[in-house]
Tab-separated table of C-alpha atoms and ligand atoms in Angstrom:
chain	number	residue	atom	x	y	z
A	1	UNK	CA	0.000	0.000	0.000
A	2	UNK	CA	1.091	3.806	-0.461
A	3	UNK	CA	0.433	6.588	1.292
A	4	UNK	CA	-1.089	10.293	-0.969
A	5	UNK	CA	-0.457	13.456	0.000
A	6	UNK	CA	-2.607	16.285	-1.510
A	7	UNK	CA	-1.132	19.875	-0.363
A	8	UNK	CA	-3.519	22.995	-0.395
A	9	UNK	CA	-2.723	24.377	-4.001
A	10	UNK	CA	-3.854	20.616	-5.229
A	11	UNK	CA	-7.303	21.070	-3.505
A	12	UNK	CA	-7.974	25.311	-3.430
A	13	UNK	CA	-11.248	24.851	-5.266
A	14	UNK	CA	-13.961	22.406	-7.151
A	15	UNK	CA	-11.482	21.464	-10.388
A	16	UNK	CA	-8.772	20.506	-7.385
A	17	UNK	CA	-11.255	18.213	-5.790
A	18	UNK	CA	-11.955	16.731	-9.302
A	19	UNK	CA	-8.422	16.524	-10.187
A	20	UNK	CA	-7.450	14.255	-6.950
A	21	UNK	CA	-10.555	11.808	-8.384
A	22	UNK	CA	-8.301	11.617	-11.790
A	23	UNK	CA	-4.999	11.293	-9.989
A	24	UNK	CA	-6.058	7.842	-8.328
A	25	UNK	CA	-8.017	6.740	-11.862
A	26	UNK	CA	-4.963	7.499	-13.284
A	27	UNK	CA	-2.621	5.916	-10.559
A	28	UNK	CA	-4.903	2.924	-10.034
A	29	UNK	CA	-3.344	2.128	-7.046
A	30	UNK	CA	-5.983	0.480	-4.780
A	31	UNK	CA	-4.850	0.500	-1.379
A	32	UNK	CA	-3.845	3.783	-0.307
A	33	UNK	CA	-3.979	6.687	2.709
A	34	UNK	CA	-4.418	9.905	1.427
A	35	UNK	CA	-3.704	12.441	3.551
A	36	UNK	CA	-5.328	16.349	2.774
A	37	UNK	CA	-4.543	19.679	3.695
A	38	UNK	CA	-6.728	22.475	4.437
A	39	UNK	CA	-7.678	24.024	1.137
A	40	UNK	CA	-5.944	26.571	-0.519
A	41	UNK	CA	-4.791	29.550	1.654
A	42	UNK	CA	-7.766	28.543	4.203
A	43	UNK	CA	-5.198	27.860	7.274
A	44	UNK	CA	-3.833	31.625	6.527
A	45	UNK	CA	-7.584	32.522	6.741
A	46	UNK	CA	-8.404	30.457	9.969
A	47	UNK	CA	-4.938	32.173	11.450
A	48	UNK	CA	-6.657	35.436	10.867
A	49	UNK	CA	-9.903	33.891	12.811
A	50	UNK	CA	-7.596	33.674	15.497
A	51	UNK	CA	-6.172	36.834	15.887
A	52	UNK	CA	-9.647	38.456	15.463
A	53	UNK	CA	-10.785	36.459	18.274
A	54	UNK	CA	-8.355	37.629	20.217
A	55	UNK	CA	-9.040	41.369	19.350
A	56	UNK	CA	-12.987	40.851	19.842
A	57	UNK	CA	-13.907	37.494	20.979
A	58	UNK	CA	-17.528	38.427	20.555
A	59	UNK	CA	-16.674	38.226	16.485
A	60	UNK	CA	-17.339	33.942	15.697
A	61	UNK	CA	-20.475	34.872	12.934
A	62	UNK	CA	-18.152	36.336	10.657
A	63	UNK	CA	-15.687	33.339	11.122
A	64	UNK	CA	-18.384	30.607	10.401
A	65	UNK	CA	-19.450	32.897	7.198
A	66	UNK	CA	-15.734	32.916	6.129
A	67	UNK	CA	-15.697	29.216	6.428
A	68	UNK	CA	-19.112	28.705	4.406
A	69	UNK	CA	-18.193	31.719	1.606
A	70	UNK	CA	-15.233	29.492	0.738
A	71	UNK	CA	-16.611	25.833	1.001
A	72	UNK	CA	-20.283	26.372	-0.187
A	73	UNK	CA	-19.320	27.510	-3.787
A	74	UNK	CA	-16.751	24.597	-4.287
A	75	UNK	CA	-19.660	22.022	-2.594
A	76	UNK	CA	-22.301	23.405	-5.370
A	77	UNK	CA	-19.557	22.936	-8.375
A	78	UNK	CA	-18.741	19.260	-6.847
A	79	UNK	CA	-22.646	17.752	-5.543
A	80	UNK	CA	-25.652	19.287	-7.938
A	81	UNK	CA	-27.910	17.484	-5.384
A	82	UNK	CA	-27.867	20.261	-2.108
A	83	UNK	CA	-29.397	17.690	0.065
A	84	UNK	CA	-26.454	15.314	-0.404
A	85	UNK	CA	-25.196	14.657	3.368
A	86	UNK	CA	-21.789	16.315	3.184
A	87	UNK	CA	-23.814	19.766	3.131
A	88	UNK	CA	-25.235	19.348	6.329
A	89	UNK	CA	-21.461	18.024	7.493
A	90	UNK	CA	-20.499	21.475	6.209
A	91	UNK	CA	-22.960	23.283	8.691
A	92	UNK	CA	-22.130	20.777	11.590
A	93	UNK	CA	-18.243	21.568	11.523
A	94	UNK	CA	-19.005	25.144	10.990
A	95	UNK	CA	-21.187	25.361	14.205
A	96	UNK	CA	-18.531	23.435	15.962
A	97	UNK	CA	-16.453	26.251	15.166
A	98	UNK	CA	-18.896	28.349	16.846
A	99	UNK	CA	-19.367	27.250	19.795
A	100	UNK	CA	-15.764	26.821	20.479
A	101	UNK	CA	-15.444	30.577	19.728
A	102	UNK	CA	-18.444	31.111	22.202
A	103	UNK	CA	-17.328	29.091	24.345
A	104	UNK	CA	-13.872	28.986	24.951
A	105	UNK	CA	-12.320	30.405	28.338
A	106	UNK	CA	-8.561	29.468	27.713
A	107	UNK	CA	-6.329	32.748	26.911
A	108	UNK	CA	-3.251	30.209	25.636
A	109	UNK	CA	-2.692	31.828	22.216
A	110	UNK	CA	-1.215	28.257	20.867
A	111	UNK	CA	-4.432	26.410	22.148
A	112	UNK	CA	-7.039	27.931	21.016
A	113	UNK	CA	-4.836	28.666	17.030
A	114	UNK	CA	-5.329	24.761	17.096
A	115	UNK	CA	-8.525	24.230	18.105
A	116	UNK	CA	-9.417	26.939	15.423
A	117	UNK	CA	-7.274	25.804	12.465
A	118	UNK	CA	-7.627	22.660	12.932
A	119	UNK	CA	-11.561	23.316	10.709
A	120	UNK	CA	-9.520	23.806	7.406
A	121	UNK	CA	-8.326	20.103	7.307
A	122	UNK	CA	-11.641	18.985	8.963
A	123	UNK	CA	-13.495	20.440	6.060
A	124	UNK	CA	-11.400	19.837	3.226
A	125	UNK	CA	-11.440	16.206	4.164
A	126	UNK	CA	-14.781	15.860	4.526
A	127	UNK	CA	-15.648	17.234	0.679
A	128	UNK	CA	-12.566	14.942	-0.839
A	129	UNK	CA	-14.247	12.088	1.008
A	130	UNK	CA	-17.569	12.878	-0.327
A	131	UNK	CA	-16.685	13.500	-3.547
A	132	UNK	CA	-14.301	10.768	-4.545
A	133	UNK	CA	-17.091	8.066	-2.984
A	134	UNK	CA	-19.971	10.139	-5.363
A	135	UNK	CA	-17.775	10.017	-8.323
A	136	UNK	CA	-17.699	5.597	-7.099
A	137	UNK	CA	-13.928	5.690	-5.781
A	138	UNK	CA	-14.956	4.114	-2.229
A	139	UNK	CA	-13.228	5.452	0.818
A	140	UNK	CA	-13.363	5.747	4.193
A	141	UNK	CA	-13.350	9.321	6.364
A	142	UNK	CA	-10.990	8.897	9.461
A	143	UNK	CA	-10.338	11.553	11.972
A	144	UNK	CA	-6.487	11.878	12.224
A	145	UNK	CA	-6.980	12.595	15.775
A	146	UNK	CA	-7.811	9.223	16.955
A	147	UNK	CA	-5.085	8.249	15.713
A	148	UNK	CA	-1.723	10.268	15.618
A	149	UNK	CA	-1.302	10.978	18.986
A	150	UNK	CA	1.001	14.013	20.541
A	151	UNK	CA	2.333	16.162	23.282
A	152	UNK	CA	0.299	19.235	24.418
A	153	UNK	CA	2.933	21.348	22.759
A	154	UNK	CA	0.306	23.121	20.821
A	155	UNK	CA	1.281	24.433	17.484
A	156	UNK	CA	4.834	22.703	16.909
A	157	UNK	CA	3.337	18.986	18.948
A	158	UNK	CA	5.910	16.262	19.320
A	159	UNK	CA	4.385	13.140	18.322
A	160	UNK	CA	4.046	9.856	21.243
A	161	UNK	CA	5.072	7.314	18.660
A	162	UNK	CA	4.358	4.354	20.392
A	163	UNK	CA	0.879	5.142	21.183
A	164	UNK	CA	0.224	6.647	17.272
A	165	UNK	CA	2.119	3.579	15.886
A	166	UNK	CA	-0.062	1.084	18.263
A	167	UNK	CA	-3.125	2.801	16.935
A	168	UNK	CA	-2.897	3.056	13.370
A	169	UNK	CA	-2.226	-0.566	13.176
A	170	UNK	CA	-5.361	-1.334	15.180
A	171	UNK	CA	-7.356	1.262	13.095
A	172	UNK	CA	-6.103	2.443	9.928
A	173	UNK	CA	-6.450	-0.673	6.834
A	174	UNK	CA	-4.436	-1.446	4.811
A	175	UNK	CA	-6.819	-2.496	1.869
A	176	UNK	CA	-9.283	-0.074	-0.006
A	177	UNK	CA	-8.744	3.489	0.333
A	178	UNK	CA	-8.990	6.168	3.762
A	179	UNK	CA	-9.078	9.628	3.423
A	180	UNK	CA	-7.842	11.548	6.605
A	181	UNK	CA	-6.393	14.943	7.478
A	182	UNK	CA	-2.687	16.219	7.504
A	183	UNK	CA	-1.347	18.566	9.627
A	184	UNK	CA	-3.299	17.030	13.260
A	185	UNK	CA	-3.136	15.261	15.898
A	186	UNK	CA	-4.590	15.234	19.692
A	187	UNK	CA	-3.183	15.340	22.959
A	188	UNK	CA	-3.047	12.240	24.783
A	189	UNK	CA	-4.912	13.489	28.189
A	190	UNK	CA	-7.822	15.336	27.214
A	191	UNK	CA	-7.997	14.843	23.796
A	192	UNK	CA	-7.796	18.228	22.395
A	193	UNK	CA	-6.626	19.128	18.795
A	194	UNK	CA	-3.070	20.030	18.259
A	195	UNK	CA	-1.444	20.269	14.859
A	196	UNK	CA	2.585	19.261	14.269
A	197	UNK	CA	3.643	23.003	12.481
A	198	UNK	CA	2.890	24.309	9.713
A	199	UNK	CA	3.368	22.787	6.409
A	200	UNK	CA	3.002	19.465	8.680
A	201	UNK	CA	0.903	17.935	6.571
A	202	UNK	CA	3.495	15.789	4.543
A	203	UNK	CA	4.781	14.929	8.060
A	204	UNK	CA	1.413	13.161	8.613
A	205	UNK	CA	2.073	11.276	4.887
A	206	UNK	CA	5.183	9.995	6.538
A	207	UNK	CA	4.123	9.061	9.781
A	208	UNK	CA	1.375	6.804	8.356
A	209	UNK	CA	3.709	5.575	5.730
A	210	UNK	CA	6.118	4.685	8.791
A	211	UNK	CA	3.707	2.763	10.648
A	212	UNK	CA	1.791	0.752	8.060
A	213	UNK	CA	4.906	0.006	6.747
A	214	UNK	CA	4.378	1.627	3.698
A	215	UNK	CA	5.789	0.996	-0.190
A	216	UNK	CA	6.308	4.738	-0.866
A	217	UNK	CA	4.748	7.942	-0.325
A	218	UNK	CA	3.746	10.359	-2.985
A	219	UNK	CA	3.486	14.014	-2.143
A	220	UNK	CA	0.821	15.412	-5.374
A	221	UNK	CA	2.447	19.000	-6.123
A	222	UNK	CA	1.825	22.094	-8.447
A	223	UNK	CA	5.577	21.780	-9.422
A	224	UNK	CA	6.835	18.669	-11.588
A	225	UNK	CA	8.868	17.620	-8.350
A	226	UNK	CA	11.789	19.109	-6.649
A	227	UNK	CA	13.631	21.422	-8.200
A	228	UNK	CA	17.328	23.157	-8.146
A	229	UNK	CA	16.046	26.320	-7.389
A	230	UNK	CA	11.914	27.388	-6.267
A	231	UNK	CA	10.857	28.642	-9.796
A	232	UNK	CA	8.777	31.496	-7.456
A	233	UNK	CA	12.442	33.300	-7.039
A	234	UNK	CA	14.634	31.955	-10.045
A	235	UNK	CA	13.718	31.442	-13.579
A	236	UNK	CA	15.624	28.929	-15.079
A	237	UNK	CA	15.040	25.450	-12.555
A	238	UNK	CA	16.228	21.983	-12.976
A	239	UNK	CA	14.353	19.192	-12.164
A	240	UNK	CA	16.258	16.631	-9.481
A	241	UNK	CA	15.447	13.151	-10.610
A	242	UNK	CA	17.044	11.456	-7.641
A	243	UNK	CA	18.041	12.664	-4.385
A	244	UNK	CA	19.211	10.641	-1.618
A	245	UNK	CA	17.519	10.922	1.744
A	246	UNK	CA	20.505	12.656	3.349
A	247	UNK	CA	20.829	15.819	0.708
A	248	UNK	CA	16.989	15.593	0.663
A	249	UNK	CA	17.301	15.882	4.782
A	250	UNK	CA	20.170	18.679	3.895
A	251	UNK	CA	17.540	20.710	1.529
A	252	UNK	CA	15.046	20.491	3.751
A	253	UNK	CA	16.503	21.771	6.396
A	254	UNK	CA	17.853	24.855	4.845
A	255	UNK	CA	14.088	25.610	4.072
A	256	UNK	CA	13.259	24.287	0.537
A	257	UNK	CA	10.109	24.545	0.983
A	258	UNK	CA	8.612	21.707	-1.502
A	259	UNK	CA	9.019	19.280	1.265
A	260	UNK	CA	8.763	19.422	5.239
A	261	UNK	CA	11.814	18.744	7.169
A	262	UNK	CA	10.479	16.873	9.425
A	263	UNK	CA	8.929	14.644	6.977
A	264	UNK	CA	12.054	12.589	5.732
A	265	UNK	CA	13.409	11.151	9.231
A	266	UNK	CA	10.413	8.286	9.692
A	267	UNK	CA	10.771	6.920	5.795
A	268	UNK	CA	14.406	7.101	5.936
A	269	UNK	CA	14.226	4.582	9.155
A	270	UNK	CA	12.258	2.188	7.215
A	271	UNK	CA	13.731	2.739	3.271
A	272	UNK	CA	10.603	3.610	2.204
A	273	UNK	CA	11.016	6.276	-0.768
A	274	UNK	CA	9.580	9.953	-0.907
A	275	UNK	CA	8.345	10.182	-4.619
A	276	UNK	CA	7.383	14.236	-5.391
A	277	UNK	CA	5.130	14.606	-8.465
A	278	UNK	CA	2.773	16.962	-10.187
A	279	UNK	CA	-0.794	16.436	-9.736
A	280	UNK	CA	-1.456	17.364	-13.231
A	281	UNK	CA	0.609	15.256	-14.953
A	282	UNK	CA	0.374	12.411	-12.541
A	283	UNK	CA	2.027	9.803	-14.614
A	284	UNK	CA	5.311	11.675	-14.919
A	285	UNK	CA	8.522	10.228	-12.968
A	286	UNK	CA	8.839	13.563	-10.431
A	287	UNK	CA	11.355	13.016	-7.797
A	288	UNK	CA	12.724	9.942	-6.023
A	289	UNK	CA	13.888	10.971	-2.646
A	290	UNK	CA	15.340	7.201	-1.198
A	291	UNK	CA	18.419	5.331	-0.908
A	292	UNK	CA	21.417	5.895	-3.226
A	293	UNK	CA	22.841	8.750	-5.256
A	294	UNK	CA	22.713	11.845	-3.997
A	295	UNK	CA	21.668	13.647	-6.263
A	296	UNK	CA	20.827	13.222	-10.119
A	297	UNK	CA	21.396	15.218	-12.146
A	298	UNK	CA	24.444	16.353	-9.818
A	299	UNK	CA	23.845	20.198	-9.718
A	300	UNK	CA	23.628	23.528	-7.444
A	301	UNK	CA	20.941	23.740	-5.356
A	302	UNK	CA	19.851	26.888	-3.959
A	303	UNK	CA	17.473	28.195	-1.159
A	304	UNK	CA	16.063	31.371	-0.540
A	305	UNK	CA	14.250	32.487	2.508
A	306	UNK	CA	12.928	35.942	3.319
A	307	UNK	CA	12.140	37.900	6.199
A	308	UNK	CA	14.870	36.980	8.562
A	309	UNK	CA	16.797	38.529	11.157
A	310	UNK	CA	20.213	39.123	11.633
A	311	UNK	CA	21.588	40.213	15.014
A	312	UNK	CA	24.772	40.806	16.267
A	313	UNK	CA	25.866	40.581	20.077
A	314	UNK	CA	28.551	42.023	21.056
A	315	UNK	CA	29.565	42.559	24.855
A	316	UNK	CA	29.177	46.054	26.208
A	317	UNK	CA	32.594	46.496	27.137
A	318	UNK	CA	34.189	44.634	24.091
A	319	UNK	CA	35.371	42.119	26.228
A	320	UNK	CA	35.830	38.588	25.020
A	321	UNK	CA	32.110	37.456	25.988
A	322	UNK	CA	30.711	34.838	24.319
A	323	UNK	CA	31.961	31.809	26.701
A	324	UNK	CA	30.213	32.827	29.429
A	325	UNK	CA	27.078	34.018	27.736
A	326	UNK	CA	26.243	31.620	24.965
A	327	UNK	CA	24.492	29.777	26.799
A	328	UNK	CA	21.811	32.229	27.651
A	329	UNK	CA	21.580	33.235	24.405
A	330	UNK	CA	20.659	29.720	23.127
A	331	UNK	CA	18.181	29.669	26.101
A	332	UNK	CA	16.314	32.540	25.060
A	333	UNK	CA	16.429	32.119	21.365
A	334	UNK	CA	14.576	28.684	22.490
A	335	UNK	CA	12.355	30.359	25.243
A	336	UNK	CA	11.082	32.941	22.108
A	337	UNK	CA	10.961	30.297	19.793
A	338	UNK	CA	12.862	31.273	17.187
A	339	UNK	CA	13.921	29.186	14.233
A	340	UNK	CA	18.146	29.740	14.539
A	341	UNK	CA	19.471	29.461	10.348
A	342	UNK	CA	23.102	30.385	11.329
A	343	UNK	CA	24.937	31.259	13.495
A	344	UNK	CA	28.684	32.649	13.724
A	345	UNK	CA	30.978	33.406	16.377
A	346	UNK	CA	34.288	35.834	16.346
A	347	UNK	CA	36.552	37.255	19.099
A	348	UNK	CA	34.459	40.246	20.076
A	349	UNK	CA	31.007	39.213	18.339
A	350	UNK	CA	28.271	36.862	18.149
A	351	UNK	CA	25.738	36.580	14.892
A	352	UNK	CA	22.535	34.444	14.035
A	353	UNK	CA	20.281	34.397	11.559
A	354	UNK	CA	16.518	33.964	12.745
A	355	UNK	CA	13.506	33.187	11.252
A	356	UNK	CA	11.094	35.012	13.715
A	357	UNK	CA	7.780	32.650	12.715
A	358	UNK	CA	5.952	33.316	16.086
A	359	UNK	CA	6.513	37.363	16.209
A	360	UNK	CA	8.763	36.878	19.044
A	361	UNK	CA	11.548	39.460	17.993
A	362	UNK	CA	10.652	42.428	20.479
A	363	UNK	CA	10.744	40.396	23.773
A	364	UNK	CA	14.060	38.977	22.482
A	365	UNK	CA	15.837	42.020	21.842
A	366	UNK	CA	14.960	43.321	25.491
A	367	UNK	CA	16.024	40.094	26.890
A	368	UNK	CA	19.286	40.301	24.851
A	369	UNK	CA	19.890	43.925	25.683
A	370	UNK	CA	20.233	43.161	29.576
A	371	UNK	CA	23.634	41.326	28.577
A	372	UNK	CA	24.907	42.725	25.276
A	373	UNK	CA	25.167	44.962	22.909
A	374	UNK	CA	22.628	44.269	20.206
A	375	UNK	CA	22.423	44.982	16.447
A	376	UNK	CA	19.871	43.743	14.211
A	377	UNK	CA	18.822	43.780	10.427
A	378	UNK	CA	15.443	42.958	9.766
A	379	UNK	CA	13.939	41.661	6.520
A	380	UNK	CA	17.223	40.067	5.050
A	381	UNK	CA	17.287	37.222	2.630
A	382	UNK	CA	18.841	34.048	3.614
A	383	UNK	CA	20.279	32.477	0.438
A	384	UNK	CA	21.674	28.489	0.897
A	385	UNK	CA	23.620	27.498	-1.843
A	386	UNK	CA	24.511	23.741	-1.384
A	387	UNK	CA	27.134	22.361	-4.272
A	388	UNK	CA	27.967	26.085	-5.298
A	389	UNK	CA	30.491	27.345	-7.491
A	390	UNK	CA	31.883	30.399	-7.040
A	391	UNK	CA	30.509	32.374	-10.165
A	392	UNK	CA	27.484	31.359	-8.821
A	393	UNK	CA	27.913	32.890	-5.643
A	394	UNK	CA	29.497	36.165	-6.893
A	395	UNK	CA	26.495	36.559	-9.313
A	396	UNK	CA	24.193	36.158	-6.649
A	397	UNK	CA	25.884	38.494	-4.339
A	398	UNK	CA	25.910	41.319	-7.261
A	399	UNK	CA	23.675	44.369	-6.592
A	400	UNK	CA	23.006	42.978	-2.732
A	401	UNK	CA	24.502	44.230	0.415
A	402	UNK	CA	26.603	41.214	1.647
A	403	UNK	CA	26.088	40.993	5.393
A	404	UNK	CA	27.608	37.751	5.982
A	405	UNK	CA	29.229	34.760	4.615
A	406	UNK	CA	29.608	31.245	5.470
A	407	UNK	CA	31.359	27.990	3.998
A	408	UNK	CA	31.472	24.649	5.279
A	409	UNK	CA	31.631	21.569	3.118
A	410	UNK	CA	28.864	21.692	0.891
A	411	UNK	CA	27.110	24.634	1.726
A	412	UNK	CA	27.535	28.083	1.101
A	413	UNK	CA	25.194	30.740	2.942
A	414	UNK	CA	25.095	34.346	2.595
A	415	UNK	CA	22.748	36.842	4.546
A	416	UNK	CA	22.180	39.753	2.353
A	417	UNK	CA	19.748	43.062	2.133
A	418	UNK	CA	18.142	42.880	-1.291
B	501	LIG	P1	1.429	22.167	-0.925
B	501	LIG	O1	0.269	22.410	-1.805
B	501	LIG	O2	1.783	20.731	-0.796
B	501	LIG	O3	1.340	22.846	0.393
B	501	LIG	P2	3.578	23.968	-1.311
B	501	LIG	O4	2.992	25.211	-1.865
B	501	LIG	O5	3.932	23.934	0.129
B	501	LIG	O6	2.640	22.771	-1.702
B	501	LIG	O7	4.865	23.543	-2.120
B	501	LIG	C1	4.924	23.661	-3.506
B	501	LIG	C2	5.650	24.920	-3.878
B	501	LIG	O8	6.963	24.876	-3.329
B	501	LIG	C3	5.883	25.095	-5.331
B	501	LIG	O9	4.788	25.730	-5.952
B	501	LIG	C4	7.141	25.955	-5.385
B	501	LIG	O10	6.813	27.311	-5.592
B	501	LIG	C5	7.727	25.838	-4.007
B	501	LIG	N1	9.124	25.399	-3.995
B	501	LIG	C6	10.079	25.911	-3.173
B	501	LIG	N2	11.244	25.327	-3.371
B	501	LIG	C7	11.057	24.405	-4.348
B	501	LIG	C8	11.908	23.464	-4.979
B	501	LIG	N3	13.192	23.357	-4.657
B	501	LIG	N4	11.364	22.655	-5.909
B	501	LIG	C9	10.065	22.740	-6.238
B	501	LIG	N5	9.210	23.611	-5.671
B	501	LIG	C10	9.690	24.435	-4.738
B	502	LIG	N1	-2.812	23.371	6.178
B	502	LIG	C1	-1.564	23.396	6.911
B	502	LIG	C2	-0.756	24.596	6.498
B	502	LIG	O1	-1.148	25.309	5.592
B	502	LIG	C3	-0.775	22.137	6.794
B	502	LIG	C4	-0.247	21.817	5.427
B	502	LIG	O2	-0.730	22.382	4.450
B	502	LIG	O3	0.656	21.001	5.312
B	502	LIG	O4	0.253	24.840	7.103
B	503	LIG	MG1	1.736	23.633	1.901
């Protein structure tokens, strides 16, 4: 059996839904998972729920209609029959949504995000489900979060293996085909949603893959699988045929986005290949992350990420500091969650590179002031260049302010304002 992953872009509206229907025809695999995102940009949207909620928590109407104006259209393209059940399934999540809203007394930011995004995948789900058995391709609906079982680490949840791995061999089967959501999970006390981080939804693909014991997993993508470069940011892209799970691990890491990081650790314990592949031309070869080369064709790969910060700590009396200090600063930069890229150390100075995901940057800077002296750059570009050559890097460098450079074997990063 396989496991499917269909990301957002693959199901933002009616032709999406219709399109995952002609991926299995066309795949004619029988036995499968498939795991679904939330559609579209809808986890953006239900992050904005959130923060509105927080503002005026009087405000759920305008969150259940943003949850309907998006679904109902895509539900009237997909059933022409408005009493067919999964329109009433629509309303019932939607109230759900609600009443949590109503209801809820819990001021824990991280809690509440997940039991509010957690709708997107709920939905989405429910409408692949419903289509695919309308259009005769019989599956089953399971809620994820009887099965993948976590931490209460809401937001970024660490998953209890054993217990997830215990039951998704009691309830998940491996014949015929079961439909279920990416991205969640639920705490092991009280039950409550959490979700594994963003982009988690491949995650989910693997974890499932892991503990069925999967023959692949193939994540369905708007791209013809990975590439070089993200075509969003570079114009000419080459497509990687083969990459072995260690560069893919490498990539990953330094943020190319096509697939999660975290996703590549379970599969890689049990061999069991990452295929990448576009949903619209489902019978291509894509990308075969597994065992073996490292990469094919063997070429520069580069990885671009906005919107981080670079600061600089220094002591305040130019001492040699960072001995006694760094190990506060890795303490905070945990306590404020923030995602550390690089990090480099001289004599007299201290540097990393931060992705500040959770808006964290303010409290960290007055924390960091108490001990040092701080400078920081916001909105630089992070550019990993793994396999570079050095024309590359000059004519990447050309026309940007080079803040910082470093080598080590393989990799090349530069921090520069664009
Ligand atoms: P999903 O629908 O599964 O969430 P994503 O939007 O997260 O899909 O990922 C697909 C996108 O990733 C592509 O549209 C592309 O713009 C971007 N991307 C970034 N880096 C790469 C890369 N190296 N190869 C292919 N796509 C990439
Ligand atoms: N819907 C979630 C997100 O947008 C999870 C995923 O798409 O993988 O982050
Ligand atoms: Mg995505």
């Amino acid at each position: 059996m396989k496991v499917f992953k269909f990301g957002g872009a693959s199901v933002k509206d009616a032709q999406g839904v219709k399109n995952v229907a002609t991926v299995l025809q066309k795949t004619e695999e029988e036995d499968l998972v498939v795991v679904v995102s939330a559609m579209g940009k809808m986890t953006n949207a239900l992050e904005g729920v959130v923060t509105r909620y927080f503002k005026e928590p009087g405000s759920y109407r305008e969150s259940q209609q943003l949850l309907l104006d998006y679904h109902l259209p895509i539900l009237k393209e997909l059933f022409n029959n408005a009493s067919h059940p999964i329109f009433s399934r629509l309303q019932e999540l939607v109230t759900e949504l609600g009443q949590f809203l109503q209801q809820n007394k819990s001021t824990n930011h991280a809690f509440v995000y997940d039991q509010v995004v957690c709708f997107g995948e709920l939905i989405s789900t429910s409408i692949v489900s419903a289509y695919l058995n309308h259009v005769g391709i019989a599956n089953t609906w399971l809620d994820v979060r009887n099965c993948i079982i976590t931490d209460n680490k809401y937001r970024d949840a660490k998953v209890d293996w054993e217990v997830t791995q215990q039951n998704i061999s009691n309830k998940v089967s491996k014949q015929g085909i079961t439909v279920t959501q990416g991205f969640l999970g639920a705490e092991g006390n009280n039950n409550f949603t959490t979700t594994l981080g963003r982009e988690g939804s491949d995650y989910t693909a693997a974890i499932f893959a892991y503990c069925l014991n999967a023959d692949g997993v193939i994540i369905w993508k708007d791209v013809p699988g990975v590439l070089n470069a993200d075509p969003r940011y570079f114009s000419k892209t080459t497509l990687l045929n083969q990459i072995s799970y260690r560069e893919a691990i490498e990539l990953a890491f330094y943020g190319a986005s096509v697939i999660h990081p975290k996703t590549l650790q379970p599969l890689q314990r049990k061999e069991i290949p990452l295929f990448v592949k576009s949903f619209l031309n489902p019978l291509d070869e894509g990308t075969c992350v597994g065992k073996g080369v490292t990469l094919e064709p063997m070429v520069s790969c580069f990885i671009l990420k906005r919107n981080q910060v670079l600061i600089s700590l220094s002591s305040l009396d130019f001492n040699f500091m960072m001995e006694d200090h760094i190990g506060n600063v890795f303490k905070w930069l945990h306590e404020f969650k923030m995602k550390v890229e690089l990090i480099q150390n001289s004599a007299i100075s201290f540097s990393v590179c931060v992705d500040n995901k959770y808006d964290t940057l303010e409290p960290l800077l007055n924390k960091l002031r108490s001990t040092f002296k701080v400078r920081w750059n916001e909105n630089v570009t992070l550019y990993t260049i793994r396999h570079a050559q050095p024309k590359q890097i000059k004519a990447l460098v050309k026309d940007k302010e080079l803040l910082l450079k470093q080598e080590s074997r393989g990799t090349v990063q530069l921090v520069v304002k664009e």
